Amino acid sequence: LRIDPSGAEPGRLVIVAQVGEGSVGLDAQVTQHAAGPGAISKVTLANLPIDKVRVYLKMFGWSDLTGKLDVAIEHRFEPGGMHEIAGVASLSDVSVRVPGLDRPALGFEKLKVALDVVDVVKQNASVSEVALIGAHVVVDAKSKLRPVPALAPRESKGAEAVVEPEPAPTEPPSAEPAAPAKPWTWSVRTARVERAVVELEGGAAALPVGIDAERGVAHDFASDG
């Protein structure tokens, strides 16, 4: 980390790390302001395996998770000023398995989210594109409690026990009710689904229901609408 105490030139922080077959990179320029340090940071994740994330998602009861994460974002921060994030993130070759099912309960070739800007100060997210490609999900039409196996363990003999999420901590009642939090706003320019299949269970055989590229597109929708 190089910092010029005079503030004539920005300091620079560069980190490159290898994580399995993937890599993590950070390239940040740090500037000094009267209110504190600010930074413009570029974060790059390439081919990062996501299998270890499963330990934080025990409430879903997944028995296996595979996939890769790629991210290229820019983060801009000034003390008392802007706080923005822009860039692209995508998950690829994702497969989720649950106990009691002989095939993946959920999977997709790619889920991509492209951000025009996420403005933390104004609490607004402007998304240019969301794309889901080659997805498939199993739905059990006969199950009233767990129609989507990927969201909860299967109801089958020998399946792992349901892991209930821990209850949220309770806070003592306040003398004065807290002011309601400012709501976030968001907009999405384009959202599309290509080659998606829902496998409906409950009959003699699974019934695949598909979504094609032409019908699986939505444009210009937002929280205000």
mmCIF file of N, CA and C in Angstrom, residues 7-124:
data_model
loop_
_atom_site.group_PDB
_atom_site.id
_atom_site.type_symbol
_atom_site.label_atom_id
_atom_site.label_comp_id
_atom_site.label_asym_id
_atom_site.label_seq_id
_atom_site.Cartn_x
_atom_site.Cartn_y
_atom_site.Cartn_z
ATOM 1 N N GLY A 7 -0.988 13.985 -0.094
ATOM 2 C CA GLY A 7 -2.207 13.865 -0.880
ATOM 3 C C GLY A 7 -2.034 14.247 -2.329
ATOM 4 N N ALA A 8 -0.793 14.460 -2.748
ATOM 5 C CA ALA A 8 -0.555 14.853 -4.135
ATOM 6 C C ALA A 8 -0.904 13.723 -5.098
ATOM 7 N N GLU A 9 -0.641 12.487 -4.692
ATOM 8 C CA GLU A 9 -0.962 11.333 -5.528
ATOM 9 C C GLU A 9 -1.722 10.320 -4.689
ATOM 10 N N PRO A 10 -2.646 9.616 -5.311
ATOM 11 C CA PRO A 10 -3.396 8.604 -4.547
ATOM 12 C C PRO A 10 -2.507 7.428 -4.165
ATOM 13 N N GLY A 11 -2.812 6.828 -3.020
ATOM 14 C CA GLY A 11 -2.147 5.587 -2.668
ATOM 15 C C GLY A 11 -2.729 4.453 -3.490
ATOM 16 N N ARG A 12 -2.014 3.349 -3.526
ATOM 17 C CA ARG A 12 -2.492 2.233 -4.338
ATOM 18 C C ARG A 12 -2.347 0.933 -3.561
ATOM 19 N N LEU A 13 -3.404 0.137 -3.614
ATOM 20 C CA LEU A 13 -3.415 -1.167 -2.959
ATOM 21 C C LEU A 13 -3.740 -2.218 -4.007
ATOM 22 N N VAL A 14 -2.871 -3.207 -4.158
ATOM 23 C CA VAL A 14 -3.072 -4.265 -5.147
ATOM 24 C C VAL A 14 -2.949 -5.615 -4.449
ATOM 25 N N ILE A 15 -3.971 -6.441 -4.606
ATOM 26 C CA ILE A 15 -3.957 -7.789 -4.040
ATOM 27 C C ILE A 15 -4.364 -8.773 -5.129
ATOM 28 N N VAL A 16 -3.609 -9.856 -5.261
ATOM 29 C CA VAL A 16 -3.966 -10.940 -6.179
ATOM 30 C C VAL A 16 -3.821 -12.238 -5.416
ATOM 31 N N ALA A 17 -4.863 -13.039 -5.380
ATOM 32 C CA ALA A 17 -4.833 -14.299 -4.632
ATOM 33 C C ALA A 17 -5.393 -15.427 -5.487
ATOM 34 N N GLN A 18 -4.810 -16.605 -5.335
ATOM 35 C CA GLN A 18 -5.289 -17.791 -6.020
ATOM 36 C C GLN A 18 -6.141 -18.597 -5.055
ATOM 37 N N VAL A 19 -7.360 -18.946 -5.453
ATOM 38 C CA VAL A 19 -8.273 -19.727 -4.617
ATOM 39 C C VAL A 19 -8.700 -20.953 -5.418
ATOM 40 N N GLY A 20 -8.091 -22.093 -5.136
ATOM 41 C CA GLY A 20 -8.382 -23.286 -5.920
ATOM 42 C C GLY A 20 -8.029 -23.036 -7.376
ATOM 43 N N GLU A 21 -8.995 -23.268 -8.264
ATOM 44 C CA GLU A 21 -8.772 -23.003 -9.682
ATOM 45 C C GLU A 21 -9.112 -21.560 -10.050
ATOM 46 N N GLY A 22 -9.610 -20.796 -9.091
ATOM 47 C CA GLY A 22 -10.007 -19.419 -9.369
ATOM 48 C C GLY A 22 -9.024 -18.409 -8.813
ATOM 49 N N SER A 23 -9.354 -17.137 -9.019
ATOM 50 C CA SER A 23 -8.490 -16.066 -8.538
ATOM 51 C C SER A 23 -9.331 -14.900 -8.051
ATOM 52 N N VAL A 24 -8.746 -14.116 -7.135
ATOM 53 C CA VAL A 24 -9.371 -12.938 -6.574
ATOM 54 C C VAL A 24 -8.406 -11.775 -6.733
ATOM 55 N N GLY A 25 -8.890 -10.658 -7.267
ATOM 56 C CA GLY A 25 -8.028 -9.506 -7.465
ATOM 57 C C GLY A 25 -8.664 -8.224 -6.967
ATOM 58 N N LEU A 26 -7.843 -7.359 -6.393
ATOM 59 C CA LEU A 26 -8.282 -6.040 -5.934
ATOM 60 C C LEU A 26 -7.240 -5.022 -6.363
ATOM 61 N N ASP A 27 -7.684 -3.967 -7.020
ATOM 62 C CA ASP A 27 -6.812 -2.866 -7.411
ATOM 63 C C ASP A 27 -7.511 -1.574 -7.003
ATOM 64 N N ALA A 28 -7.004 -0.927 -5.954
ATOM 65 C CA ALA A 28 -7.685 0.233 -5.386
ATOM 66 C C ALA A 28 -6.753 1.441 -5.332
ATOM 67 N N GLN A 29 -7.320 2.608 -5.624
ATOM 68 C CA GLN A 29 -6.631 3.873 -5.429
ATOM 69 C C GLN A 29 -7.261 4.576 -4.236
ATOM 70 N N VAL A 30 -6.422 4.918 -3.261
ATOM 71 C CA VAL A 30 -6.894 5.504 -2.011
ATOM 72 C C VAL A 30 -6.512 6.977 -1.976
ATOM 73 N N THR A 31 -7.507 7.825 -1.745
ATOM 74 C CA THR A 31 -7.268 9.269 -1.678
ATOM 75 C C THR A 31 -7.633 9.796 -0.298
ATOM 76 N N GLN A 32 -6.936 10.854 0.129
ATOM 77 C CA GLN A 32 -7.183 11.441 1.431
ATOM 78 C C GLN A 32 -8.118 12.646 1.300
ATOM 79 N N HIS A 33 -9.133 12.694 2.173
ATOM 80 C CA HIS A 33 -10.066 13.811 2.231
ATOM 81 C C HIS A 33 -10.102 14.320 3.663
ATOM 82 N N ALA A 34 -10.675 15.499 3.835
ATOM 83 C CA ALA A 34 -10.761 16.067 5.176
ATOM 84 C C ALA A 34 -11.544 15.163 6.115
ATOM 85 N N ALA A 35 -12.573 14.493 5.575
ATOM 86 C CA ALA A 35 -13.412 13.632 6.405
ATOM 87 C C ALA A 35 -12.862 12.217 6.546
ATOM 88 N N GLY A 36 -11.794 11.887 5.808
ATOM 89 C CA GLY A 36 -11.226 10.550 5.883
ATOM 90 C C GLY A 36 -10.826 10.037 4.512
ATOM 91 N N PRO A 37 -10.414 8.787 4.428
ATOM 92 C CA PRO A 37 -9.968 8.227 3.152
ATOM 93 C C PRO A 37 -11.129 7.846 2.249
ATOM 94 N N GLY A 38 -10.910 8.016 0.949
ATOM 95 C CA GLY A 38 -11.846 7.541 -0.058
ATOM 96 C C GLY A 38 -11.128 6.567 -0.969
ATOM 97 N N ALA A 39 -11.873 5.857 -1.797
ATOM 98 C CA ALA A 39 -11.233 4.850 -2.648
ATOM 99 C C ALA A 39 -12.045 4.585 -3.891
ATOM 100 N N ILE A 40 -11.315 4.272 -4.950
ATOM 101 C CA ILE A 40 -11.895 3.721 -6.171
ATOM 102 C C ILE A 40 -11.289 2.339 -6.344
ATOM 103 N N SER A 41 -12.100 1.315 -6.228
ATOM 104 C CA SER A 41 -11.590 -0.052 -6.204
ATOM 105 C C SER A 41 -12.179 -0.873 -7.341
ATOM 106 N N LYS A 42 -11.338 -1.680 -7.953
ATOM 107 C CA LYS A 42 -11.774 -2.630 -8.963
ATOM 108 C C LYS A 42 -11.572 -4.030 -8.398
ATOM 109 N N VAL A 43 -12.667 -4.767 -8.317
ATOM 110 C CA VAL A 43 -12.645 -6.116 -7.752
ATOM 111 C C VAL A 43 -12.922 -7.117 -8.862
ATOM 112 N N THR A 44 -12.072 -8.135 -8.967
ATOM 113 C CA THR A 44 -12.217 -9.149 -10.007
ATOM 114 C C THR A 44 -12.156 -10.532 -9.385
ATOM 115 N N LEU A 45 -13.199 -11.306 -9.608
ATOM 116 C CA LEU A 45 -13.207 -12.713 -9.222
ATOM 117 C C LEU A 45 -13.331 -13.523 -10.506
ATOM 118 N N ALA A 46 -12.472 -14.512 -10.669
ATOM 119 C CA ALA A 46 -12.488 -15.308 -11.894
ATOM 120 C C ALA A 46 -12.510 -16.791 -11.553
ATOM 121 N N ASN A 47 -13.521 -17.484 -12.093
ATOM 122 C CA ASN A 47 -13.601 -18.941 -11.973
ATOM 123 C C ASN A 47 -13.543 -19.395 -10.512
ATOM 124 N N LEU A 48 -14.191 -18.649 -9.634
ATOM 125 C CA LEU A 48 -14.124 -18.933 -8.200
ATOM 126 C C LEU A 48 -15.136 -20.010 -7.829
ATOM 127 N N PRO A 49 -14.715 -21.134 -7.249
ATOM 128 C CA PRO A 49 -15.670 -22.194 -6.889
ATOM 129 C C PRO A 49 -16.578 -21.750 -5.752
ATOM 130 N N ILE A 50 -17.868 -22.142 -5.822
ATOM 131 C CA ILE A 50 -18.841 -21.724 -4.815
ATOM 132 C C ILE A 50 -19.291 -22.875 -3.914
ATOM 133 N N ASP A 51 -18.678 -24.054 -4.043
ATOM 134 C CA ASP A 51 -19.153 -25.217 -3.295
ATOM 135 C C ASP A 51 -19.126 -24.999 -1.782
ATOM 136 N N LYS A 52 -18.155 -24.242 -1.271
ATOM 137 C CA LYS A 52 -18.053 -24.028 0.175
ATOM 138 C C LYS A 52 -19.180 -23.148 0.719
ATOM 139 N N VAL A 53 -19.890 -22.439 -0.162
ATOM 140 C CA VAL A 53 -20.987 -21.576 0.295
ATOM 141 C C VAL A 53 -22.109 -22.403 0.922
ATOM 142 N N ARG A 54 -22.175 -23.679 0.597
ATOM 143 C CA ARG A 54 -23.267 -24.540 1.084
ATOM 144 C C ARG A 54 -23.323 -24.575 2.604
ATOM 145 N N VAL A 55 -22.197 -24.416 3.288
ATOM 146 C CA VAL A 55 -22.211 -24.495 4.756
ATOM 147 C C VAL A 55 -22.964 -23.319 5.372
ATOM 148 N N TYR A 56 -23.137 -22.235 4.616
ATOM 149 C CA TYR A 56 -23.884 -21.078 5.116
ATOM 150 C C TYR A 56 -25.362 -21.132 4.727
ATOM 151 N N LEU A 57 -25.751 -22.162 3.983
ATOM 152 C CA LEU A 57 -27.128 -22.268 3.490
ATOM 153 C C LEU A 57 -27.770 -23.563 3.977
ATOM 154 N N LYS A 58 -27.529 -23.894 5.243
ATOM 155 C CA LYS A 58 -28.020 -25.164 5.781
ATOM 156 C C LYS A 58 -29.536 -25.231 5.824
ATOM 157 N N MET A 59 -30.213 -24.085 5.851
ATOM 158 C CA MET A 59 -31.673 -24.107 5.939
ATOM 159 C C MET A 59 -32.318 -24.748 4.710
ATOM 160 N N PHE A 60 -31.585 -24.854 3.589
ATOM 161 C CA PHE A 60 -32.157 -25.455 2.390
ATOM 162 C C PHE A 60 -31.972 -26.968 2.344
ATOM 163 N N GLY A 61 -31.078 -27.505 3.165
ATOM 164 C CA GLY A 61 -30.879 -28.947 3.196
ATOM 165 C C GLY A 61 -30.191 -29.515 1.971
ATOM 166 N N TRP A 62 -29.371 -28.719 1.290
ATOM 167 C CA TRP A 62 -28.677 -29.208 0.091
ATOM 168 C C TRP A 62 -27.628 -30.239 0.473
ATOM 169 N N SER A 63 -27.519 -31.295 -0.319
ATOM 170 C CA SER A 63 -26.490 -32.301 -0.096
ATOM 171 C C SER A 63 -25.243 -32.027 -0.929
ATOM 172 N N ASP A 64 -25.381 -31.212 -1.978
ATOM 173 C CA ASP A 64 -24.218 -30.900 -2.808
ATOM 174 C C ASP A 64 -24.478 -29.608 -3.576
ATOM 175 N N LEU A 65 -23.410 -28.867 -3.836
ATOM 176 C CA LEU A 65 -23.486 -27.622 -4.595
ATOM 177 C C LEU A 65 -22.204 -27.463 -5.389
ATOM 178 N N THR A 66 -22.348 -27.195 -6.670
ATOM 179 C CA THR A 66 -21.188 -26.910 -7.513
ATOM 180 C C THR A 66 -21.485 -25.685 -8.373
ATOM 181 N N GLY A 67 -20.443 -25.027 -8.832
ATOM 182 C CA GLY A 67 -20.602 -23.863 -9.682
ATOM 183 C C GLY A 67 -19.403 -22.937 -9.580
ATOM 184 N N LYS A 68 -19.376 -21.944 -10.453
ATOM 185 C CA LYS A 68 -18.280 -20.981 -10.500
ATOM 186 C C LYS A 68 -18.846 -19.562 -10.483
ATOM 187 N N LEU A 69 -18.089 -18.662 -9.863
ATOM 188 C CA LEU A 69 -18.476 -17.250 -9.768
ATOM 189 C C LEU A 69 -17.448 -16.382 -10.472
ATOM 190 N N ASP A 70 -17.950 -15.469 -11.316
ATOM 191 C CA ASP A 70 -17.105 -14.475 -11.979
ATOM 192 C C ASP A 70 -17.679 -13.094 -11.703
ATOM 193 N N VAL A 71 -16.831 -12.167 -11.290
ATOM 194 C CA VAL A 71 -17.271 -10.825 -10.937
ATOM 195 C C VAL A 71 -16.258 -9.809 -11.443
ATOM 196 N N ALA A 72 -16.756 -8.711 -11.982
ATOM 197 C CA ALA A 72 -15.915 -7.568 -12.337
ATOM 198 C C ALA A 72 -16.700 -6.316 -11.966
ATOM 199 N N ILE A 73 -16.362 -5.712 -10.835
ATOM 200 C CA ILE A 73 -17.108 -4.547 -10.375
ATOM 201 C C ILE A 73 -16.153 -3.422 -10.002
ATOM 202 N N GLU A 74 -16.686 -2.207 -10.033
ATOM 203 C CA GLU A 74 -15.947 -1.030 -9.576
ATOM 204 C C GLU A 74 -16.715 -0.400 -8.423
ATOM 205 N N HIS A 75 -15.995 -0.105 -7.362
ATOM 206 C CA HIS A 75 -16.593 0.449 -6.150
ATOM 207 C C HIS A 75 -15.987 1.830 -5.908
ATOM 208 N N ARG A 76 -16.843 2.844 -5.834
ATOM 209 C CA ARG A 76 -16.384 4.226 -5.610
ATOM 210 C C ARG A 76 -16.952 4.733 -4.283
ATOM 211 N N PHE A 77 -16.039 5.249 -3.455
ATOM 212 C CA PHE A 77 -16.463 5.723 -2.136
ATOM 213 C C PHE A 77 -15.715 6.998 -1.760
ATOM 214 N N GLU A 78 -16.474 7.991 -1.304
ATOM 215 C CA GLU A 78 -15.911 9.215 -0.740
ATOM 216 C C GLU A 78 -16.588 9.472 0.598
ATOM 217 N N PRO A 79 -15.832 9.775 1.646
ATOM 218 C CA PRO A 79 -16.465 10.016 2.947
ATOM 219 C C PRO A 79 -17.428 11.194 2.873
ATOM 220 N N GLY A 80 -18.672 10.938 3.274
ATOM 221 C CA GLY A 80 -19.688 11.978 3.212
ATOM 222 C C GLY A 80 -20.177 12.288 1.823
ATOM 223 N N GLY A 81 -19.765 11.480 0.834
ATOM 224 C CA GLY A 81 -20.153 11.725 -0.552
ATOM 225 C C GLY A 81 -20.694 10.474 -1.211
ATOM 226 N N MET A 82 -20.233 10.204 -2.425
ATOM 227 C CA MET A 82 -20.789 9.094 -3.184
ATOM 228 C C MET A 82 -20.349 7.747 -2.611
ATOM 229 N N HIS A 83 -21.207 6.763 -2.833
ATOM 230 C CA HIS A 83 -20.920 5.377 -2.493
ATOM 231 C C HIS A 83 -21.653 4.535 -3.528
ATOM 232 N N GLU A 84 -20.925 4.109 -4.570
ATOM 233 C CA GLU A 84 -21.553 3.471 -5.722
ATOM 234 C C GLU A 84 -20.811 2.206 -6.124
ATOM 235 N N ILE A 85 -21.573 1.284 -6.706
ATOM 236 C CA ILE A 85 -21.026 0.039 -7.230
ATOM 237 C C ILE A 85 -21.597 -0.182 -8.624
ATOM 238 N N ALA A 86 -20.744 -0.601 -9.559
ATOM 239 C CA ALA A 86 -21.187 -0.920 -10.919
ATOM 240 C C ALA A 86 -20.373 -2.092 -11.431
ATOM 241 N N GLY A 87 -20.953 -2.852 -12.359
ATOM 242 C CA GLY A 87 -20.208 -3.967 -12.927
ATOM 243 C C GLY A 87 -21.095 -5.155 -13.242
ATOM 244 N N VAL A 88 -20.459 -6.316 -13.391
ATOM 245 C CA VAL A 88 -21.158 -7.532 -13.812
ATOM 246 C C VAL A 88 -20.754 -8.687 -12.902
ATOM 247 N N ALA A 89 -21.739 -9.496 -12.522
ATOM 248 C CA ALA A 89 -21.483 -10.725 -11.769
ATOM 249 C C ALA A 89 -22.244 -11.864 -12.421
ATOM 250 N N SER A 90 -21.633 -13.042 -12.438
ATOM 251 C CA SER A 90 -22.316 -14.186 -13.046
ATOM 252 C C SER A 90 -21.929 -15.480 -12.336
ATOM 253 N N LEU A 91 -22.913 -16.360 -12.209
ATOM 254 C CA LEU A 91 -22.714 -17.716 -11.717
ATOM 255 C C LEU A 91 -22.850 -18.661 -12.898
ATOM 256 N N SER A 92 -21.936 -19.622 -12.998
ATOM 257 C CA SER A 92 -21.945 -20.536 -14.147
ATOM 258 C C SER A 92 -21.901 -21.986 -13.686
ATOM 259 N N ASP A 93 -22.528 -22.848 -14.491
ATOM 260 C CA ASP A 93 -22.500 -24.305 -14.282
ATOM 261 C C ASP A 93 -22.904 -24.673 -12.856
ATOM 262 N N VAL A 94 -24.008 -24.097 -12.404
ATOM 263 C CA VAL A 94 -24.478 -24.333 -11.039
ATOM 264 C C VAL A 94 -25.364 -25.584 -10.995
ATOM 265 N N SER A 95 -25.132 -26.422 -9.989
ATOM 266 C CA SER A 95 -25.937 -27.618 -9.780
ATOM 267 C C SER A 95 -26.172 -27.792 -8.287
ATOM 268 N N VAL A 96 -27.437 -27.977 -7.915
ATOM 269 C CA VAL A 96 -27.828 -28.154 -6.512
ATOM 270 C C VAL A 96 -28.488 -29.525 -6.372
ATOM 271 N N ARG A 97 -28.023 -30.303 -5.418
ATOM 272 C CA ARG A 97 -28.620 -31.615 -5.144
ATOM 273 C C ARG A 97 -29.174 -31.640 -3.725
ATOM 274 N N VAL A 98 -30.250 -32.418 -3.554
ATOM 275 C CA VAL A 98 -30.879 -32.577 -2.238
ATOM 276 C C VAL A 98 -31.043 -34.063 -1.966
ATOM 277 N N PRO A 99 -31.118 -34.447 -0.684
ATOM 278 C CA PRO A 99 -31.312 -35.863 -0.351
ATOM 279 C C PRO A 99 -32.630 -36.395 -0.914
ATOM 280 N N GLY A 100 -32.591 -37.635 -1.388
ATOM 281 C CA GLY A 100 -33.802 -38.294 -1.840
ATOM 282 C C GLY A 100 -34.168 -38.043 -3.288
ATOM 283 N N LEU A 101 -33.350 -37.297 -4.010
ATOM 284 C CA LEU A 101 -33.629 -37.027 -5.423
ATOM 285 C C LEU A 101 -32.422 -37.467 -6.240
ATOM 286 N N ASP A 102 -32.681 -38.273 -7.296
ATOM 287 C CA ASP A 102 -31.576 -38.873 -8.039
ATOM 288 C C ASP A 102 -31.000 -37.964 -9.124
ATOM 289 N N ARG A 103 -31.435 -36.717 -9.179
ATOM 290 C CA ARG A 103 -30.914 -35.775 -10.167
ATOM 291 C C ARG A 103 -30.893 -34.377 -9.524
ATOM 292 N N PRO A 104 -30.197 -33.429 -10.126
ATOM 293 C CA PRO A 104 -30.149 -32.086 -9.522
ATOM 294 C C PRO A 104 -31.547 -31.492 -9.352
ATOM 295 N N ALA A 105 -31.784 -30.895 -8.190
ATOM 296 C CA ALA A 105 -33.073 -30.249 -7.927
ATOM 297 C C ALA A 105 -33.136 -28.872 -8.559
ATOM 298 N N LEU A 106 -31.984 -28.289 -8.800
ATOM 299 C CA LEU A 106 -31.897 -26.960 -9.391
ATOM 300 C C LEU A 106 -30.558 -26.842 -10.093
ATOM 301 N N GLY A 107 -30.559 -26.192 -11.239
ATOM 302 C CA GLY A 107 -29.300 -25.983 -11.941
ATOM 303 C C GLY A 107 -29.486 -24.992 -13.068
ATOM 304 N N PHE A 108 -28.388 -24.401 -13.494
ATOM 305 C CA PHE A 108 -28.432 -23.521 -14.662
ATOM 306 C C PHE A 108 -27.034 -23.361 -15.236
ATOM 307 N N GLU A 109 -27.005 -23.045 -16.533
ATOM 308 C CA GLU A 109 -25.721 -22.812 -17.192
ATOM 309 C C GLU A 109 -25.122 -21.475 -16.779
ATOM 310 N N LYS A 110 -25.990 -20.454 -16.675
ATOM 311 C CA LYS A 110 -25.463 -19.141 -16.320
ATOM 312 C C LYS A 110 -26.568 -18.248 -15.771
ATOM 313 N N LEU A 111 -26.238 -17.510 -14.727
ATOM 314 C CA LEU A 111 -27.081 -16.441 -14.204
ATOM 315 C C LEU A 111 -26.219 -15.181 -14.160
ATOM 316 N N LYS A 112 -26.585 -14.202 -14.966
ATOM 317 C CA LYS A 112 -25.785 -12.986 -15.103
ATOM 318 C C LYS A 112 -26.590 -11.774 -14.636
ATOM 319 N N VAL A 113 -25.940 -10.912 -13.864
ATOM 320 C CA VAL A 113 -26.548 -9.662 -13.423
ATOM 321 C C VAL A 113 -25.583 -8.528 -13.756
ATOM 322 N N ALA A 114 -26.034 -7.606 -14.599
ATOM 323 C CA ALA A 114 -25.222 -6.450 -14.987
ATOM 324 C C ALA A 114 -25.794 -5.203 -14.328
ATOM 325 N N LEU A 115 -24.975 -4.526 -13.545
ATOM 326 C CA LEU A 115 -25.410 -3.356 -12.782
ATOM 327 C C LEU A 115 -24.940 -2.076 -13.457
ATOM 328 N N ASP A 116 -25.899 -1.196 -13.805
ATOM 329 C CA ASP A 116 -25.513 0.152 -14.220
ATOM 330 C C ASP A 116 -24.897 0.871 -13.039
ATOM 331 N N VAL A 117 -25.611 0.896 -11.939
ATOM 332 C CA VAL A 117 -25.077 1.480 -10.705
ATOM 333 C C VAL A 117 -25.971 1.086 -9.530
ATOM 334 N N VAL A 118 -25.338 0.780 -8.417
ATOM 335 C CA VAL A 118 -26.027 0.643 -7.139
ATOM 336 C C VAL A 118 -25.571 1.817 -6.287
ATOM 337 N N ASP A 119 -26.481 2.753 -6.039
ATOM 338 C CA ASP A 119 -26.178 3.961 -5.283
ATOM 339 C C ASP A 119 -26.598 3.741 -3.832
ATOM 340 N N VAL A 120 -25.607 3.533 -2.954
ATOM 341 C CA VAL A 120 -25.901 3.239 -1.556
ATOM 342 C C VAL A 120 -26.444 4.472 -0.838
ATOM 343 N N VAL A 121 -25.992 5.652 -1.234
ATOM 344 C CA VAL A 121 -26.450 6.888 -0.588
ATOM 345 C C VAL A 121 -27.919 7.141 -0.925
ATOM 346 N N LYS A 122 -28.272 7.052 -2.207
ATOM 347 C CA LYS A 122 -29.656 7.271 -2.630
ATOM 348 C C LYS A 122 -30.518 6.026 -2.461
ATOM 349 N N GLN A 123 -29.891 4.896 -2.127
ATOM 350 C CA GLN A 123 -30.584 3.623 -1.961
ATOM 351 C C GLN A 123 -31.392 3.252 -3.203
ATOM 352 N N ASN A 124 -30.683 3.235 -4.310
ATOM 353 C CA ASN A 124 -31.309 2.888 -5.580
ATOM 354 C C ASN A 124 -30.381 1.958 -6.363
#
